[in-house]
Amino acid sequence: MPIVSPSILSADFAQLGAEIASVSSADWIHVDVMDGRFVPNITIGPLVVKAARRVTGLPLDVHLMIVEPDKYVQDFRDAGADWITVHAEASDHLDRSLQLIRSTGAKAGVALNPHTSERELDYVLELCDQVLVMSVNPGFGGQSLIERVFPKIERLRARIDQLGLGTLIQVDGGVKVDNAWRFVDAGAHALVSGSGVFRSDDRVKAIAAIRAAERPAG
Ligand code: DX5
Ligand code: ZN
């Protein structure tokens, strides 16, 4: 069963504590950090991660969509991040970024935009605790998934298995109850879902259904 990581990007920030509590049946909490430079949107910083840390015991899965991510890794770790993921396209020295994240005691991840090949990671894969494969162009919640992501997940999974690594594949963007099975079939271990969880009528049910990742009958 996949790890389910609801993205608080689709939560009501006026009542963030209650919103996080409403998804406490999930495995992780996904936090989308955007700087208005790497992506055309601005969201939150370490202060909000620190606030989230106070209201949940679940691992905080922090997705940095920012330029010069190395500058902020320690700040997010100090705020309580358990997983810190940087974009391959945003780091000039990915090997260094991953080592830096691990040196703080956090788990290290690399995110790939839809146009970036999984082959970019050939020489750093063993430094990755997870690879976050974007299934939309990063910046906003509620977008439709890009179908071309599926062969990429398959190729990446084959490479990880071939090397015998424990690296997790996380998918982010457009994941819903009815398509979760497709990502799991392709080889994903962890599914991020923002609108698919927070905009559903029953969040607990939505999390359970994404985790079950059932192929629809017929
Ligand atoms: C997009 C973010 C996602 C976003 C997913 O840039 O990285 O985590 O919250 O939202 P949904 O699940 O609504 O596509
Ligand atoms: Zn994200």
Coordinates of C-alpha atoms and ligand atoms in Angstrom, one line a residue:
M1 CA 0.0 0.0 0.0
P2 CA 1.3 3.4 -0.9
I3 CA 2.3 6.1 1.6
V4 CA -0.4 8.9 1.5
S5 CA 0.8 12.4 1.9
P6 CA -2.0 15.1 1.8
S7 CA -0.8 18.5 0.6
I8 CA -1.8 21.3 2.9
L9 CA -1.7 23.6 -0.1
S10 CA -5.4 22.9 -0.6
A11 CA -6.2 23.4 3.1
D12 CA -7.9 26.4 4.8
F13 CA -4.9 28.3 6.2
A14 CA -7.2 30.3 8.6
Q15 CA -7.6 27.1 10.5
L16 CA -4.5 25.1 9.7
G17 CA -4.3 23.2 13.0
A18 CA -7.8 21.7 12.5
E19 CA -7.1 21.1 8.8
I20 CA -4.0 19.0 9.7
A21 CA -5.9 17.2 12.4
S22 CA -8.6 16.3 9.8
V23 CA -6.0 14.3 7.8
S24 CA -4.3 12.6 10.7
S25 CA -5.2 9.2 9.3
A26 CA -2.6 9.8 6.5
D27 CA 1.0 8.7 6.6
W28 CA 2.8 12.0 6.1
I29 CA 1.9 15.7 5.7
H30 CA 3.1 17.3 2.5
V31 CA 4.1 21.0 2.7
D32 CA 4.6 22.9 -0.5
V33 CA 7.1 25.8 -0.3
M34 CA 7.0 28.2 -3.2
D35 CA 9.1 31.3 -3.7
G36 CA 7.6 33.1 -6.7
R37 CA 10.9 32.6 -8.6
F38 CA 11.2 28.9 -9.2
V39 CA 7.5 28.7 -9.6
P40 CA 4.9 31.5 -10.3
N41 CA 3.4 31.3 -6.9
I42 CA 4.4 32.2 -3.3
T43 CA 3.3 30.1 -0.3
I44 CA 4.9 29.4 3.0
G45 CA 8.1 29.3 4.9
P46 CA 9.8 27.7 7.9
L47 CA 7.4 29.6 10.3
V48 CA 4.4 27.6 9.0
V49 CA 6.4 24.4 9.1
K50 CA 7.1 25.1 12.7
A51 CA 3.5 25.7 13.5
A52 CA 2.5 22.5 11.7
R53 CA 5.2 20.6 13.7
R54 CA 3.4 21.6 16.9
V55 CA 0.0 20.1 15.9
T56 CA 1.0 16.7 14.3
G57 CA 3.3 13.8 15.1
L58 CA 3.2 12.7 11.4
P59 CA 6.4 13.1 9.3
L60 CA 6.5 16.5 7.6
D61 CA 7.3 16.1 4.0
V62 CA 8.6 19.4 2.8
H63 CA 8.7 20.0 -1.0
L64 CA 10.9 23.0 -1.8
M65 CA 10.0 24.7 -5.0
I66 CA 12.5 27.5 -4.5
V67 CA 15.8 28.6 -6.2
E68 CA 19.0 28.3 -4.1
P69 CA 17.5 25.6 -1.9
D70 CA 20.7 25.0 0.0
K71 CA 20.3 28.3 1.8
Y72 CA 17.2 27.2 3.5
V73 CA 17.7 23.5 4.2
Q74 CA 18.8 24.0 7.8
D75 CA 16.0 26.4 8.5
F76 CA 13.4 23.9 7.4
R77 CA 15.1 21.2 9.3
D78 CA 15.1 23.3 12.5
A79 CA 11.4 24.0 11.9
G80 CA 10.7 20.3 12.1
A81 CA 10.9 18.9 8.5
D82 CA 11.5 15.2 8.4
W83 CA 11.8 14.9 4.6
I84 CA 13.3 17.7 2.5
T85 CA 13.0 17.6 -1.2
V86 CA 14.8 20.0 -3.6
H87 CA 14.2 20.3 -7.3
A88 CA 16.9 19.0 -9.7
E89 CA 16.2 22.1 -11.8
A90 CA 16.8 24.4 -8.9
S91 CA 20.1 23.1 -7.6
D92 CA 23.4 23.6 -9.5
H93 CA 25.1 21.1 -7.3
L94 CA 22.6 18.4 -6.6
D95 CA 25.1 16.0 -5.0
R96 CA 26.0 18.7 -2.5
S97 CA 22.3 19.6 -1.8
L98 CA 21.5 16.0 -1.0
Q99 CA 24.5 15.5 1.2
L100 CA 23.6 18.8 3.0
I101 CA 20.0 17.6 3.7
R102 CA 21.3 14.2 5.0
S103 CA 23.8 16.0 7.2
T104 CA 21.0 17.7 9.0
G105 CA 19.4 14.4 9.9
A106 CA 16.5 14.8 7.5
K107 CA 15.7 12.4 4.7
A108 CA 16.7 13.7 1.3
G109 CA 14.6 13.9 -1.8
V110 CA 14.9 15.2 -5.4
A111 CA 11.9 16.4 -7.4
L112 CA 11.8 16.2 -11.2
N113 CA 9.6 18.6 -13.3
P114 CA 7.6 16.9 -16.0
H115 CA 10.3 17.8 -18.7
T116 CA 13.2 16.4 -16.7
S117 CA 14.4 12.9 -17.4
E118 CA 14.9 10.4 -14.6
R119 CA 18.3 9.8 -16.2
E120 CA 19.5 13.1 -14.7
L121 CA 19.7 11.2 -11.4
D122 CA 21.9 8.4 -12.5
Y123 CA 24.9 9.6 -10.5
V124 CA 23.0 10.8 -7.4
L125 CA 20.3 8.1 -7.0
E126 CA 22.1 6.5 -4.1
L127 CA 22.0 9.8 -2.2
C128 CA 18.2 10.0 -2.6
D129 CA 15.8 8.7 0.1
Q130 CA 13.1 9.7 -2.3
V131 CA 12.5 10.9 -5.8
L132 CA 9.4 13.1 -6.2
V133 CA 8.1 12.8 -9.8
M134 CA 5.9 15.8 -10.7
S135 CA 2.8 14.8 -12.5
V136 CA 1.9 18.4 -13.1
N137 CA 4.0 21.6 -13.6
P138 CA 4.6 22.8 -10.1
G139 CA 3.1 25.9 -8.8
F140 CA -0.6 25.3 -8.1
G141 CA -3.0 22.7 -6.7
G142 CA -6.0 21.3 -8.6
Q143 CA -4.3 20.7 -12.0
S144 CA -4.9 17.7 -14.2
L145 CA -2.2 15.1 -14.4
I146 CA 0.1 14.9 -17.3
E147 CA -0.2 11.4 -18.8
R148 CA 3.5 11.3 -19.9
V149 CA 4.5 10.8 -16.3
F150 CA 3.6 7.0 -16.3
P151 CA 6.5 5.7 -18.4
K152 CA 8.9 7.9 -16.4
I153 CA 7.7 6.3 -13.1
E154 CA 8.2 2.9 -14.7
R155 CA 11.7 3.6 -15.9
L156 CA 12.7 5.1 -12.6
R157 CA 11.3 2.2 -10.6
A158 CA 13.2 -0.3 -12.9
R159 CA 16.5 1.6 -12.3
I160 CA 16.0 1.7 -8.5
D161 CA 15.2 -2.0 -8.4
Q162 CA 18.2 -2.8 -10.7
L163 CA 20.5 -1.0 -8.4
G164 CA 18.9 -2.6 -5.3
L165 CA 18.3 0.8 -3.7
G166 CA 15.6 1.7 -1.1
T167 CA 14.8 5.0 -2.7
L168 CA 11.1 5.8 -2.6
I169 CA 9.2 7.2 -5.6
Q170 CA 6.7 9.8 -4.7
V171 CA 4.2 11.3 -7.2
D172 CA 2.8 14.8 -6.9
G173 CA 0.0 16.4 -8.9
G174 CA -3.5 15.4 -10.0
V175 CA -3.6 12.3 -7.7
K176 CA -7.2 11.4 -6.9
V177 CA -9.1 8.5 -5.4
D178 CA -10.0 7.1 -8.9
N179 CA -6.5 7.3 -10.5
A180 CA -4.3 6.4 -7.5
W181 CA -4.0 2.8 -8.7
R182 CA -2.4 3.9 -12.0
F183 CA 0.6 5.5 -10.1
V184 CA 1.0 2.4 -7.9
D185 CA 0.8 0.1 -10.9
A186 CA 3.6 2.1 -12.5
G187 CA 5.8 1.7 -9.4
A188 CA 5.1 4.7 -7.1
H189 CA 5.6 4.2 -3.3
A190 CA 4.1 7.5 -2.1
L191 CA 1.2 9.6 -3.3
V192 CA 0.8 13.3 -2.6
S193 CA -2.8 14.5 -2.9
G194 CA -4.0 18.1 -2.3
S195 CA -7.4 18.8 -3.8
G196 CA -8.1 15.1 -4.0
V197 CA -8.1 14.9 -0.1
F198 CA -8.9 18.4 1.1
R199 CA -11.8 19.1 -1.4
S200 CA -13.4 15.7 -0.9
D201 CA -16.6 15.4 1.2
D202 CA -15.0 12.8 3.5
R203 CA -11.2 13.3 4.0
V204 CA -10.8 10.1 6.0
K205 CA -12.5 8.1 3.3
A206 CA -10.5 9.7 0.6
I207 CA -7.2 8.9 2.3
A208 CA -8.3 5.3 2.8
A209 CA -9.3 5.0 -0.8
I210 CA -6.1 6.5 -2.1
R211 CA -4.2 4.1 0.1
A212 CA -6.3 1.1 -1.2
A213 CA -5.5 2.4 -4.8
E214 CA -8.1 0.1 -6.2
R215 CA -8.6 -0.3 -10.0
P216 CA -12.2 0.5 -10.8
A217 CA -14.3 -2.5 -11.7
G218 CA -15.1 -3.1 -15.4
Ligands
DX5_1 C1 2.1 21.5 -6.9 C2 2.4 21.0 -5.6 C3 1.5 19.9 -5.2 C4 0.0 20.3 -5.1 C5 -0.8 19.1 -5.5 O1 3.1 22.4 -7.3 O2 3.7 20.5 -5.5 O3 1.9 19.2 -4.0 O4 -0.4 20.6 -3.8 O5 -2.1 19.4 -5.6 P1 -3.2 18.5 -6.3 O6 -3.2 17.2 -5.6 O7 -4.5 19.3 -6.1 O8 -2.8 18.4 -7.7
ZN2 ZN 4.2 19.2 -3.7

